[in-house]
Short mmCIF file of C-alpha atoms in Angstrom, two decimals:
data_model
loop_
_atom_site.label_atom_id
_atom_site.label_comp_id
_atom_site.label_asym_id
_atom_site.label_seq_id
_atom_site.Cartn_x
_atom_site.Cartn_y
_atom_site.Cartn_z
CA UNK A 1 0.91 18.90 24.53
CA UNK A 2 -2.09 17.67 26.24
CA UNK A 3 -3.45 14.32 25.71
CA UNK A 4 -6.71 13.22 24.41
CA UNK A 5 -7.95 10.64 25.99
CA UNK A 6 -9.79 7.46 24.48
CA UNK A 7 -8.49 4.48 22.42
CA UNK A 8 -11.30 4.62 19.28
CA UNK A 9 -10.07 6.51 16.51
CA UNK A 10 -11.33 6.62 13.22
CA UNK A 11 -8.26 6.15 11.00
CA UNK A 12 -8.14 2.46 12.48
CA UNK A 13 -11.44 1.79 10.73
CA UNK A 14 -10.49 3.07 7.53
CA UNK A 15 -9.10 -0.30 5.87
CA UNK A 16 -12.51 -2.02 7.26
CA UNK A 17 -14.87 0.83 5.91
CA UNK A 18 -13.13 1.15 2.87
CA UNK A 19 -13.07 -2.43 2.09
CA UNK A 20 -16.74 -2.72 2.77
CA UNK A 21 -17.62 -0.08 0.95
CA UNK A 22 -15.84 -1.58 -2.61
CA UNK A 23 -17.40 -4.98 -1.44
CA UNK A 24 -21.08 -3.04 -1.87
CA UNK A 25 -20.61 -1.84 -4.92
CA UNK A 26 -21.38 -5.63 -5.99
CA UNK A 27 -25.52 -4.92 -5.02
CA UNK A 28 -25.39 -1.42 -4.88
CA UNK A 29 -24.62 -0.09 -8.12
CA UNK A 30 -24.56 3.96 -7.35
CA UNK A 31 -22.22 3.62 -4.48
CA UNK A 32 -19.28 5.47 -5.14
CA UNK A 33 -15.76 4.11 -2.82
CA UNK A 34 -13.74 6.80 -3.78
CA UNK A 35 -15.98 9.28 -2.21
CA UNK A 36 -17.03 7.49 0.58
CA UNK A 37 -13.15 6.55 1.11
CA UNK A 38 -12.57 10.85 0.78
CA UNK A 39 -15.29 11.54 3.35
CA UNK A 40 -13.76 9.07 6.11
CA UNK A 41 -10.63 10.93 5.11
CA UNK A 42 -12.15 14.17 6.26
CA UNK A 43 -12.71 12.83 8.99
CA UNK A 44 -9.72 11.37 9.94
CA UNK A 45 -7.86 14.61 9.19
CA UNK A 46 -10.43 16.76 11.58
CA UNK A 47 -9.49 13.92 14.02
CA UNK A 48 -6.05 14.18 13.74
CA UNK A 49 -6.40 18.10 14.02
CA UNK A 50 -8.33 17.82 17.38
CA UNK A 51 -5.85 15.68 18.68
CA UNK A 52 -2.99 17.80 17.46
CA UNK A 53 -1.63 15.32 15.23
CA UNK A 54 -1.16 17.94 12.53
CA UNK A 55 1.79 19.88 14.48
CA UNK A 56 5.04 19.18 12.73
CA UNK A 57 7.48 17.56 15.24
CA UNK A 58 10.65 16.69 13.26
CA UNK A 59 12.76 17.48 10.57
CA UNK A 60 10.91 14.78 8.25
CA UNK A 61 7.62 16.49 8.71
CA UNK A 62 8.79 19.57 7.54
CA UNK A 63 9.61 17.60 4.17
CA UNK A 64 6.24 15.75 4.38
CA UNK A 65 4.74 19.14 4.34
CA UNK A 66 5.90 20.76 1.73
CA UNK A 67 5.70 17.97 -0.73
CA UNK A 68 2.16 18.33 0.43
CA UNK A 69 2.18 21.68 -0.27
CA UNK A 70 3.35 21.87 -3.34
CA UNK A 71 1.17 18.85 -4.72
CA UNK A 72 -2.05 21.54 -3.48
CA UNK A 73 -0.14 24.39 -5.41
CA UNK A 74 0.37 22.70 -8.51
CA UNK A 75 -2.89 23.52 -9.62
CA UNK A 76 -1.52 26.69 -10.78
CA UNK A 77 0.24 25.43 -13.79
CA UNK A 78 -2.13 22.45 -14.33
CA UNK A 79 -4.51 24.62 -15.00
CA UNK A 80 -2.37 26.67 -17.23
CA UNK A 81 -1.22 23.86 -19.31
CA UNK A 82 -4.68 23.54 -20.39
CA UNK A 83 -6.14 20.52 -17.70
CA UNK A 84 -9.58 20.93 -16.38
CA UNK A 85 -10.13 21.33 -12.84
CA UNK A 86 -11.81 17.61 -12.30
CA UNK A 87 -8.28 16.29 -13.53
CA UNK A 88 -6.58 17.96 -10.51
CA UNK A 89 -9.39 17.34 -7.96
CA UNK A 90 -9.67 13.53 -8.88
CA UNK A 91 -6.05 13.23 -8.26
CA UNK A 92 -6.10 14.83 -4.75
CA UNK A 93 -8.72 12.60 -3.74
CA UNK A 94 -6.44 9.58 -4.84
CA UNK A 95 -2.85 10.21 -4.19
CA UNK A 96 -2.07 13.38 -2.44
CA UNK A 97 -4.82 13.46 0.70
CA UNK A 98 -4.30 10.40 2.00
CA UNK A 99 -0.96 11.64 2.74
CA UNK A 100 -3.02 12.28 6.26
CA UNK A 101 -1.95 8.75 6.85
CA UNK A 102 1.51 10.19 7.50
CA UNK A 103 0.38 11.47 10.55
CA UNK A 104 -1.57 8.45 11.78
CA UNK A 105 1.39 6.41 10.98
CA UNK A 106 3.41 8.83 13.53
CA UNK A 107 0.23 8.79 15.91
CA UNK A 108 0.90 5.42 16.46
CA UNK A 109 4.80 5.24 16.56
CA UNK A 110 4.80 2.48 18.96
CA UNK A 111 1.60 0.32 19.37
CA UNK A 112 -0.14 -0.36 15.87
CA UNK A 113 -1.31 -3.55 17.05
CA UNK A 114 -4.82 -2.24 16.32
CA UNK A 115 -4.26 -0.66 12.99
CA UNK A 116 -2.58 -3.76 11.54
CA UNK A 117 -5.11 -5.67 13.08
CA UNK A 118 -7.92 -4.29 11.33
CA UNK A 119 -5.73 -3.79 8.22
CA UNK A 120 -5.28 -7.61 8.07
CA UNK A 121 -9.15 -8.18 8.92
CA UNK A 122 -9.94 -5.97 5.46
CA UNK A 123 -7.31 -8.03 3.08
CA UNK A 124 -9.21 -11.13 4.46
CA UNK A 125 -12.70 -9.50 3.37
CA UNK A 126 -11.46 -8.62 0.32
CA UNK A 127 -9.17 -11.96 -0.21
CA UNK A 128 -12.06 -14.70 0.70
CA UNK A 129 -14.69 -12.40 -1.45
CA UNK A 130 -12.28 -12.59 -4.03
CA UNK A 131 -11.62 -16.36 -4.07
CA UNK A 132 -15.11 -16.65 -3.77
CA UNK A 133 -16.07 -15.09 -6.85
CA UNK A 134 -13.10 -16.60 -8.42
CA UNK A 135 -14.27 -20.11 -8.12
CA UNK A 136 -18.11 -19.65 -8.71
CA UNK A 137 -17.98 -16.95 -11.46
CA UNK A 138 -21.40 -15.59 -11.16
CA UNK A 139 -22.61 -14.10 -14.09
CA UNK A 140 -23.43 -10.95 -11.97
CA UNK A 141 -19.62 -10.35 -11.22
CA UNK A 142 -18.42 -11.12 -14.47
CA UNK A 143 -20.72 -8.19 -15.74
CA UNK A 144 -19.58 -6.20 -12.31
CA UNK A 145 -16.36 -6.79 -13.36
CA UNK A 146 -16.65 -5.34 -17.09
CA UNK A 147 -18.42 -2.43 -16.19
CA UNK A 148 -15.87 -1.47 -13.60
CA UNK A 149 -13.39 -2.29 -16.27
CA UNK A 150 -11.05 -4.96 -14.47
CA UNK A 151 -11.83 -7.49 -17.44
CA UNK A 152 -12.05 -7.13 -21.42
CA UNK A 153 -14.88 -9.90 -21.91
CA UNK A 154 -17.73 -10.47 -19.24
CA UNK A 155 -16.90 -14.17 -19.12
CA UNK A 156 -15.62 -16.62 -16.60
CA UNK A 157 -12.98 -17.62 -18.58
CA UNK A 158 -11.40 -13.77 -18.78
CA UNK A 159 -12.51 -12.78 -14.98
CA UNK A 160 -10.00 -16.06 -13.84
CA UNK A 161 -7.10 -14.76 -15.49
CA UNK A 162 -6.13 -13.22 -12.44
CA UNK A 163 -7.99 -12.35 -9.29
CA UNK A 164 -9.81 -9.33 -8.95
CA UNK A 165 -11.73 -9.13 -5.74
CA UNK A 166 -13.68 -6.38 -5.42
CA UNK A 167 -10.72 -3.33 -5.76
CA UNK A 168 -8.88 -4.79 -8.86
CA UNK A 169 -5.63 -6.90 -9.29
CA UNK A 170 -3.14 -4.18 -9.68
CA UNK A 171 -4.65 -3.22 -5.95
CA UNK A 172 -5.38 -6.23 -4.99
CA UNK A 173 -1.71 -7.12 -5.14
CA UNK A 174 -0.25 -4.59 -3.44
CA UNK A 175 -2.11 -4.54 -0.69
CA UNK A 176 -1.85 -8.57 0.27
CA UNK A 177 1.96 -7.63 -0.13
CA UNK A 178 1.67 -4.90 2.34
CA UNK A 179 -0.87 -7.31 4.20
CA UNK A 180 1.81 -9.77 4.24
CA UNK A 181 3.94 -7.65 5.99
CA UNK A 182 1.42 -6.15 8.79
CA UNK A 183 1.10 -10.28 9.32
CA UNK A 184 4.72 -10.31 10.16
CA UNK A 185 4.04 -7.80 12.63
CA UNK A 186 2.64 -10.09 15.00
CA UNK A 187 5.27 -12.76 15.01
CA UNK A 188 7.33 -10.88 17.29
CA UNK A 189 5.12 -9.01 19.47
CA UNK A 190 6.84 -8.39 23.02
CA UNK A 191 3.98 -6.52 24.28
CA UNK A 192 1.45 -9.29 25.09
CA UNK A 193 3.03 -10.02 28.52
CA UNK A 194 3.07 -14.34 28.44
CA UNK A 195 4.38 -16.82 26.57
CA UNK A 196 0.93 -18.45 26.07
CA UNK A 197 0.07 -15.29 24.00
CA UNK A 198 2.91 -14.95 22.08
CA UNK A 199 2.31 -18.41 20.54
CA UNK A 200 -1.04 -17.45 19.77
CA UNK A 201 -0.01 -14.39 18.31
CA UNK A 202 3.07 -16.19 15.91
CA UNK A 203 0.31 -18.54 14.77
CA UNK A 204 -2.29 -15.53 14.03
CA UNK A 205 1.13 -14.15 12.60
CA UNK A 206 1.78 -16.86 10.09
CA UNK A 207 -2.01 -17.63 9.02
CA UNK A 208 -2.03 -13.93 8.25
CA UNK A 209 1.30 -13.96 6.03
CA UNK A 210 0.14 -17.42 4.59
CA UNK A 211 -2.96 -16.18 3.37
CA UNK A 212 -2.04 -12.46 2.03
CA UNK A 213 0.44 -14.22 -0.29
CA UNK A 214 -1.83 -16.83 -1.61
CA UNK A 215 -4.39 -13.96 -2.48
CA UNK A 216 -1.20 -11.81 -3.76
CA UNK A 217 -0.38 -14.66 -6.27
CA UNK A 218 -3.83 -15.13 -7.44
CA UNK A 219 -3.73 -11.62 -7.83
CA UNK A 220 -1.37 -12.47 -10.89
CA UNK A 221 0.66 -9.11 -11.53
CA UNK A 222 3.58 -9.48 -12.26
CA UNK A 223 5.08 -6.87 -10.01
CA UNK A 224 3.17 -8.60 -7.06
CA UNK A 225 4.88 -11.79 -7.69
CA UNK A 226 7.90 -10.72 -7.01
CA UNK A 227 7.25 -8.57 -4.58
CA UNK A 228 5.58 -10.99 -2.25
CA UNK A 229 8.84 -13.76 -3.03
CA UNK A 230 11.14 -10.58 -1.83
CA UNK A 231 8.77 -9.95 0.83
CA UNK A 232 8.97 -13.99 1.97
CA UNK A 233 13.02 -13.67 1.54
CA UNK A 234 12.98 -10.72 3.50
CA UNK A 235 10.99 -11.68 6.75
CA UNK A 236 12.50 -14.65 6.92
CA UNK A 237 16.06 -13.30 6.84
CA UNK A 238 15.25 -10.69 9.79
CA UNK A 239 13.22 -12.77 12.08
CA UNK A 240 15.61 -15.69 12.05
CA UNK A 241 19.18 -14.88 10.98
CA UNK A 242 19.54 -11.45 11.50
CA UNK A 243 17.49 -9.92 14.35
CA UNK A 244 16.89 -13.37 15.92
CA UNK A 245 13.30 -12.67 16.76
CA UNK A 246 12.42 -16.49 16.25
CA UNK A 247 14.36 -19.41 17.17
CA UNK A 248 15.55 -21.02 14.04
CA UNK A 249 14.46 -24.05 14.15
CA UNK A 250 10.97 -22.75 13.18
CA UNK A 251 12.59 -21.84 9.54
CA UNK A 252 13.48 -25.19 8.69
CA UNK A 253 9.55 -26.38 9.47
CA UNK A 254 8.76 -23.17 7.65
CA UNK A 255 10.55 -24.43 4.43
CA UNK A 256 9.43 -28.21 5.08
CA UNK A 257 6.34 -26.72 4.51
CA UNK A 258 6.81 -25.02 1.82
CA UNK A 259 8.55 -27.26 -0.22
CA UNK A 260 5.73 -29.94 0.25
CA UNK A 261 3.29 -27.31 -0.92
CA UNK A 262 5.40 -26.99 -3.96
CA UNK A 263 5.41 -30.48 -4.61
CA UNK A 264 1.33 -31.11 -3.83
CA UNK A 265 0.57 -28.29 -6.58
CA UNK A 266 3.22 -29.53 -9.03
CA UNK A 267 1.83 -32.76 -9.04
CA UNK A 268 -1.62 -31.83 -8.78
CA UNK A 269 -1.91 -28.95 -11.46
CA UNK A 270 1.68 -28.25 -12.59
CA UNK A 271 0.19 -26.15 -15.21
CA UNK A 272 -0.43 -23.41 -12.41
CA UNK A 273 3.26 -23.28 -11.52
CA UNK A 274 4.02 -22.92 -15.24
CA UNK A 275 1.24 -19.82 -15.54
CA UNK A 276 3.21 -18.07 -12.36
CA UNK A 277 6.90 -18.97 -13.86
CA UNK A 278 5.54 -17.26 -17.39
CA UNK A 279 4.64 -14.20 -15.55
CA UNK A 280 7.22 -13.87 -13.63
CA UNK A 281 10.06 -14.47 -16.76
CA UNK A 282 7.86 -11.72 -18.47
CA UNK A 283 8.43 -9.04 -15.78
CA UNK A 284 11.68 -7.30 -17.57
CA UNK A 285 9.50 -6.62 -20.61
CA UNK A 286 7.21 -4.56 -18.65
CA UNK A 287 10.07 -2.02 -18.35
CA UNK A 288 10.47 -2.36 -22.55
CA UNK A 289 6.76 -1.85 -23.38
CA UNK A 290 6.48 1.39 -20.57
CA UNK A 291 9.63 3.30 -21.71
CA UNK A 292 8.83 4.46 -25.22
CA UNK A 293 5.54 6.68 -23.54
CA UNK A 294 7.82 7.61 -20.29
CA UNK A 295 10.49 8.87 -22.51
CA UNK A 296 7.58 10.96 -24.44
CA UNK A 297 6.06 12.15 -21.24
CA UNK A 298 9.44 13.15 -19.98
CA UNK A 299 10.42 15.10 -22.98
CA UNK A 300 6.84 17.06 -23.25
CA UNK A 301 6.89 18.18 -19.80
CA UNK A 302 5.18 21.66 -19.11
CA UNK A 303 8.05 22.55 -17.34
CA UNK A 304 11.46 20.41 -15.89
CA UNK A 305 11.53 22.07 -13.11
CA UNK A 306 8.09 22.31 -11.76
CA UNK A 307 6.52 19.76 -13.37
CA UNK A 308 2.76 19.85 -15.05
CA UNK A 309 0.84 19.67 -11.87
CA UNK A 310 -1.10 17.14 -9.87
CA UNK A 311 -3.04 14.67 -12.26
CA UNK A 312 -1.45 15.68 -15.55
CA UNK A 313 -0.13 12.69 -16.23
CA UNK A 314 -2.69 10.21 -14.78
CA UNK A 315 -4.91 8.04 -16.18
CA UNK A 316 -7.41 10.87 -15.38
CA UNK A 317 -6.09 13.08 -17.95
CA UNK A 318 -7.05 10.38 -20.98
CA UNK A 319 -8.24 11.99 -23.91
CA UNK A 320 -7.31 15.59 -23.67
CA UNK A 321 -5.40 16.77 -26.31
CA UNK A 322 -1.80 16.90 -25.88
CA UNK A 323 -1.72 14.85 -22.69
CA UNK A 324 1.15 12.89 -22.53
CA UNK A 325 -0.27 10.23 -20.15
CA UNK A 326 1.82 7.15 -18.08
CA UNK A 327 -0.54 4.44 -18.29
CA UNK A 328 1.68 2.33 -15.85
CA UNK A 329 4.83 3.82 -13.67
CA UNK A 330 4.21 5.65 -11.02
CA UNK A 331 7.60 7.13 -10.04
CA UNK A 332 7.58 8.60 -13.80
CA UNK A 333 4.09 9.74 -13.22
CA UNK A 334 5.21 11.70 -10.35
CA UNK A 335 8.17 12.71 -11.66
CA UNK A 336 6.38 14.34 -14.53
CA UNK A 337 3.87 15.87 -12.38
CA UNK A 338 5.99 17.30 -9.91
CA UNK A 339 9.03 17.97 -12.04
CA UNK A 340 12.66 17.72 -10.07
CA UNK A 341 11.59 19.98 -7.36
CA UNK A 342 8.38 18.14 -6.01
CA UNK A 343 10.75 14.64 -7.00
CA UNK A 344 13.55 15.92 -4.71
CA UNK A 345 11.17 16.91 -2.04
CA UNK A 346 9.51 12.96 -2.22
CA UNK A 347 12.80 11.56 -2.71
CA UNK A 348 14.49 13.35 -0.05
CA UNK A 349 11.22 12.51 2.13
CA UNK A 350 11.68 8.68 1.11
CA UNK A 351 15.59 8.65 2.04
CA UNK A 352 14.63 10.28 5.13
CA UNK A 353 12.10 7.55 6.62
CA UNK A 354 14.02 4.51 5.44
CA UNK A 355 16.89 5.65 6.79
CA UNK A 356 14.98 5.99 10.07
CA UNK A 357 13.57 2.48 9.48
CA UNK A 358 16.73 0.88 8.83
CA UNK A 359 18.84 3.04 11.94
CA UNK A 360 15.92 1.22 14.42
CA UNK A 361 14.86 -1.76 11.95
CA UNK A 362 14.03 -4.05 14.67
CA UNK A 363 10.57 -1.96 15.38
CA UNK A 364 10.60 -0.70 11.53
CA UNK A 365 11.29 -3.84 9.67
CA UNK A 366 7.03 -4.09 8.86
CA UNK A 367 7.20 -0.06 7.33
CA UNK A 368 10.36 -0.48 5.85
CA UNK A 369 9.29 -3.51 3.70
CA UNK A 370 5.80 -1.48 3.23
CA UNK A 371 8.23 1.43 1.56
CA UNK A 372 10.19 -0.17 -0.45
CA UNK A 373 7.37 -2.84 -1.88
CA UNK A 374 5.34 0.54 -2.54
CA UNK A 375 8.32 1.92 -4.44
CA UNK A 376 9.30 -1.33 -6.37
CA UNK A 377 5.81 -1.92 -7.55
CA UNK A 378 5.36 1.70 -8.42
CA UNK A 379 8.19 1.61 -11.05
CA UNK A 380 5.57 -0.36 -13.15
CA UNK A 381 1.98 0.49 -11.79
CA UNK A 382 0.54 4.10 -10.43
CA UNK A 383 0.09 1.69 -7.26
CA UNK A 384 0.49 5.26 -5.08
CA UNK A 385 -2.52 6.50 -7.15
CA UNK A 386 -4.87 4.55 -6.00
CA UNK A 387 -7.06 5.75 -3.08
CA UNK A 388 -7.03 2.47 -1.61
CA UNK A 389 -2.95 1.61 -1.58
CA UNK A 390 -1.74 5.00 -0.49
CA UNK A 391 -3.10 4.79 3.40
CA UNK A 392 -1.11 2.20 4.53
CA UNK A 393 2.16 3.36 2.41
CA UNK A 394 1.98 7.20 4.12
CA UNK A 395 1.16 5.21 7.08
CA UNK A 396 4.34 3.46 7.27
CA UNK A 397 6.64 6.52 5.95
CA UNK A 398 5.07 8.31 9.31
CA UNK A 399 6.10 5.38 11.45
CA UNK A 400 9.58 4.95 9.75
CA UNK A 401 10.10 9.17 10.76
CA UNK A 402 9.77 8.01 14.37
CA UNK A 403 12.96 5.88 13.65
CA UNK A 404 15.93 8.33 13.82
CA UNK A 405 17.85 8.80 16.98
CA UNK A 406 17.24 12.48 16.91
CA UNK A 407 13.72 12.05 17.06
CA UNK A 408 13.26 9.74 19.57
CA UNK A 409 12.97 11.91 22.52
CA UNK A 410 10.04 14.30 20.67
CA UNK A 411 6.43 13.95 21.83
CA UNK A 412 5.45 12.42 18.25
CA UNK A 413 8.10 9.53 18.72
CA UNK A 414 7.78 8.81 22.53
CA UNK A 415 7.84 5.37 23.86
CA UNK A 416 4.69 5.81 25.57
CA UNK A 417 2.63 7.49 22.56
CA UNK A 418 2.39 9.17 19.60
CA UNK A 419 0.99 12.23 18.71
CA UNK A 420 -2.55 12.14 19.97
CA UNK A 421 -2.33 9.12 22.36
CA UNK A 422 -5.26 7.55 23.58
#
């Protein structure tokens, strides 16, 4: 396949130009991010189509396709079961297009130094806005925040419940999780050629980390709480113990650290740590207040088999008669819409790239984490419905393809570049 040439690409951007685009909706009030984020989409797909970055190379992206497929085909019985179009075409725009971030994720098999980069550079625009707001509580966001529907009451006192930013705190947390974990990226990075740079790079590396999970705990979901302790347990198992990535003498200043932190907001306002250790004993009876409307969804299905098509089952689909809707639960949500043919084909996809990860988890441990945090939070939030999550999760599922020892010799998985290579 011939090679494109030039290191600029438009999907690196989209984190940044997404990010900035939510962040002007606080002067601008007819700006619209979901259809700015679809455009930039576009354009990253007619990229990725120049480039060839579209041409199936594996096994996996056979899978990927399909379930992409049959998402787009799905329309037939959506419409049937009495949804309007706008139902299905809000949904594409959300959760099954950015599925192009599959193939960018594969694009850049072995050097997403720049992606993560500028993926980290966007959760600090939206983190520091969001603190920002947080502590000054200007009367303009509260009343930004009502109309966009992130708070009940336009009032400092409701906005600080959790923090919001400028995307939400369902988002919000997800993606400092998933920042979190594009931090850790950088802590072993071999390719910077000196020792003087490495250093600089763990330090980058830890700031990063450190300040994605203090924005994922202000956040205040419940999900995201636990997610970003499993993500700290996690990272700090593979880098020390088991790959041996950083001597370990660094974990025992790590948890020094740590535990003084601890102590400094105990004693200062111990109340926090109580408000964190209520949410986080409250997370099993997220499951119990979910599964009486899952169980209803489940049993009114348009059909088992095929599911009731792309949206159905969304919070798009409120108020139409005879929707059976998942407020929160993604996996049910796409269950339900895709029925146990469109599951399988996501499932099977799923098994497929974490099994890659895992086989070469010392370049995959970043996706793999990405995956499974995706999946964990999704059991309780549509967190793969939102425009703004789903990029970096396809993104990671494409990288984690690149994993398996029968793909490592194919163009889209090379050592030296991915499939369009600058």
């Amino acid at each position: 396949m011939m090679k494109i040439t030039g290191k600029q690409r438009i999907s690196d951007w989209y984190y940044i130009l997404a990010v900035l685009c939510y962040t002007s909706t606080l002067v601008f009030e007819g700006v619209r991010p979901g259809v700015f984020g679809f455009a930039v989409m576009v354009l990253v797909f007619i990229e990725a189509a120049f480039r060839g970055g579209l041409k199936p190379h594996g096994y996996a992206d056979y899978i990927a396709a399909a379930y992409f497929a049959y998402q787009v085909v799905s329309v037939v019985w959506l419409l049937r079961g009495g949804y309007p179009l706008s139902v299905y075409y809000n949904e594409f725009v959300s959760s099954c297009f950015p599925m192009i971030f599959y193939a960018v994720g594969r694009s850049e098999a072995e050097d997403p130094r720049k992606w993560y980069r500028n993926y980290i550079a966007a959760m600090m625009i939206l983190g520091i806005t969001g603190v920002v707001m947080y502590i000054l509580a200007p009367r303009f966001y509260c009343d930004w925040a009502y109309r966009w529907g992130y708070i009940s009451k336009a009032d400092a006192a409701t906005m600080r419940v959790r923090m919001h930013s400028v995307v939400g705190s369902t988002c919000l947390s997800f993606l400092m999780v998933a920042g979190m974990l594009a931090g850790s990226y950088f802590l072993d990075d071999k390719t910077l050629g000196d020792a003087g740079r490495t250093k600089r790079s763990r330090i980058y590396a830890a700031a990063a980390v450190a300040a994605c999970f203090l924005f994922a705990v202000m956040a205040n979901q419940r999900s995201g709480l636990v997610a970003a302790a499993l993500v700290i347990v996690y990272v700090n198992y593979l880098i020390f113990f088991k790959l041996d990535l950083i001597p370990r003498k660094y974990f025992l200043y790590e948890a020094v650290v740590i535990i003084l932190c601890f102590i400094a907001i105990s004693v200062v306002r111990f109340d926090y740590i109580m408000k964190f250790i209520y949410r986080l004993v409250s997370l099993p009876t997220a499951i119990s207040e979910r599964s009486e409307q899952w169980v209803a969804a489940v049993n009114n299905m348009y059909s088992s088999w095929i599911g009731n098509g792309l949206g159905a089952n969304g919070h798009r689909a409120l108020g139409i008669e005879d929707a059976h809707v998942i407020a929160d639960g993604g996996l049910i949500k796409l269950y339900c819409e895709n029925g146990v043919i469109g599951f399988s084909l996501f499932a099977y996809l799923m098994f497929l790239s974490l099994s890659g990860g895992i086989t070469n988890i010392r370049k995959r441990y970043v996706e793999v984490g990405i995956i499974v945090v995706g999946l964990l939070q999704s059991v309780g939030s549509n967190m793969l419905a939102f425009q703004i999550c789903a990029p970096v999760f396809w993104f990671a599922v494409g990288r984690c393809t690149c994993g398996t020892e029968n793909e490592q010799n194919l163009k889209g998985c090379s050592e030296t570049g991915g499939l369009y290579n600058g």
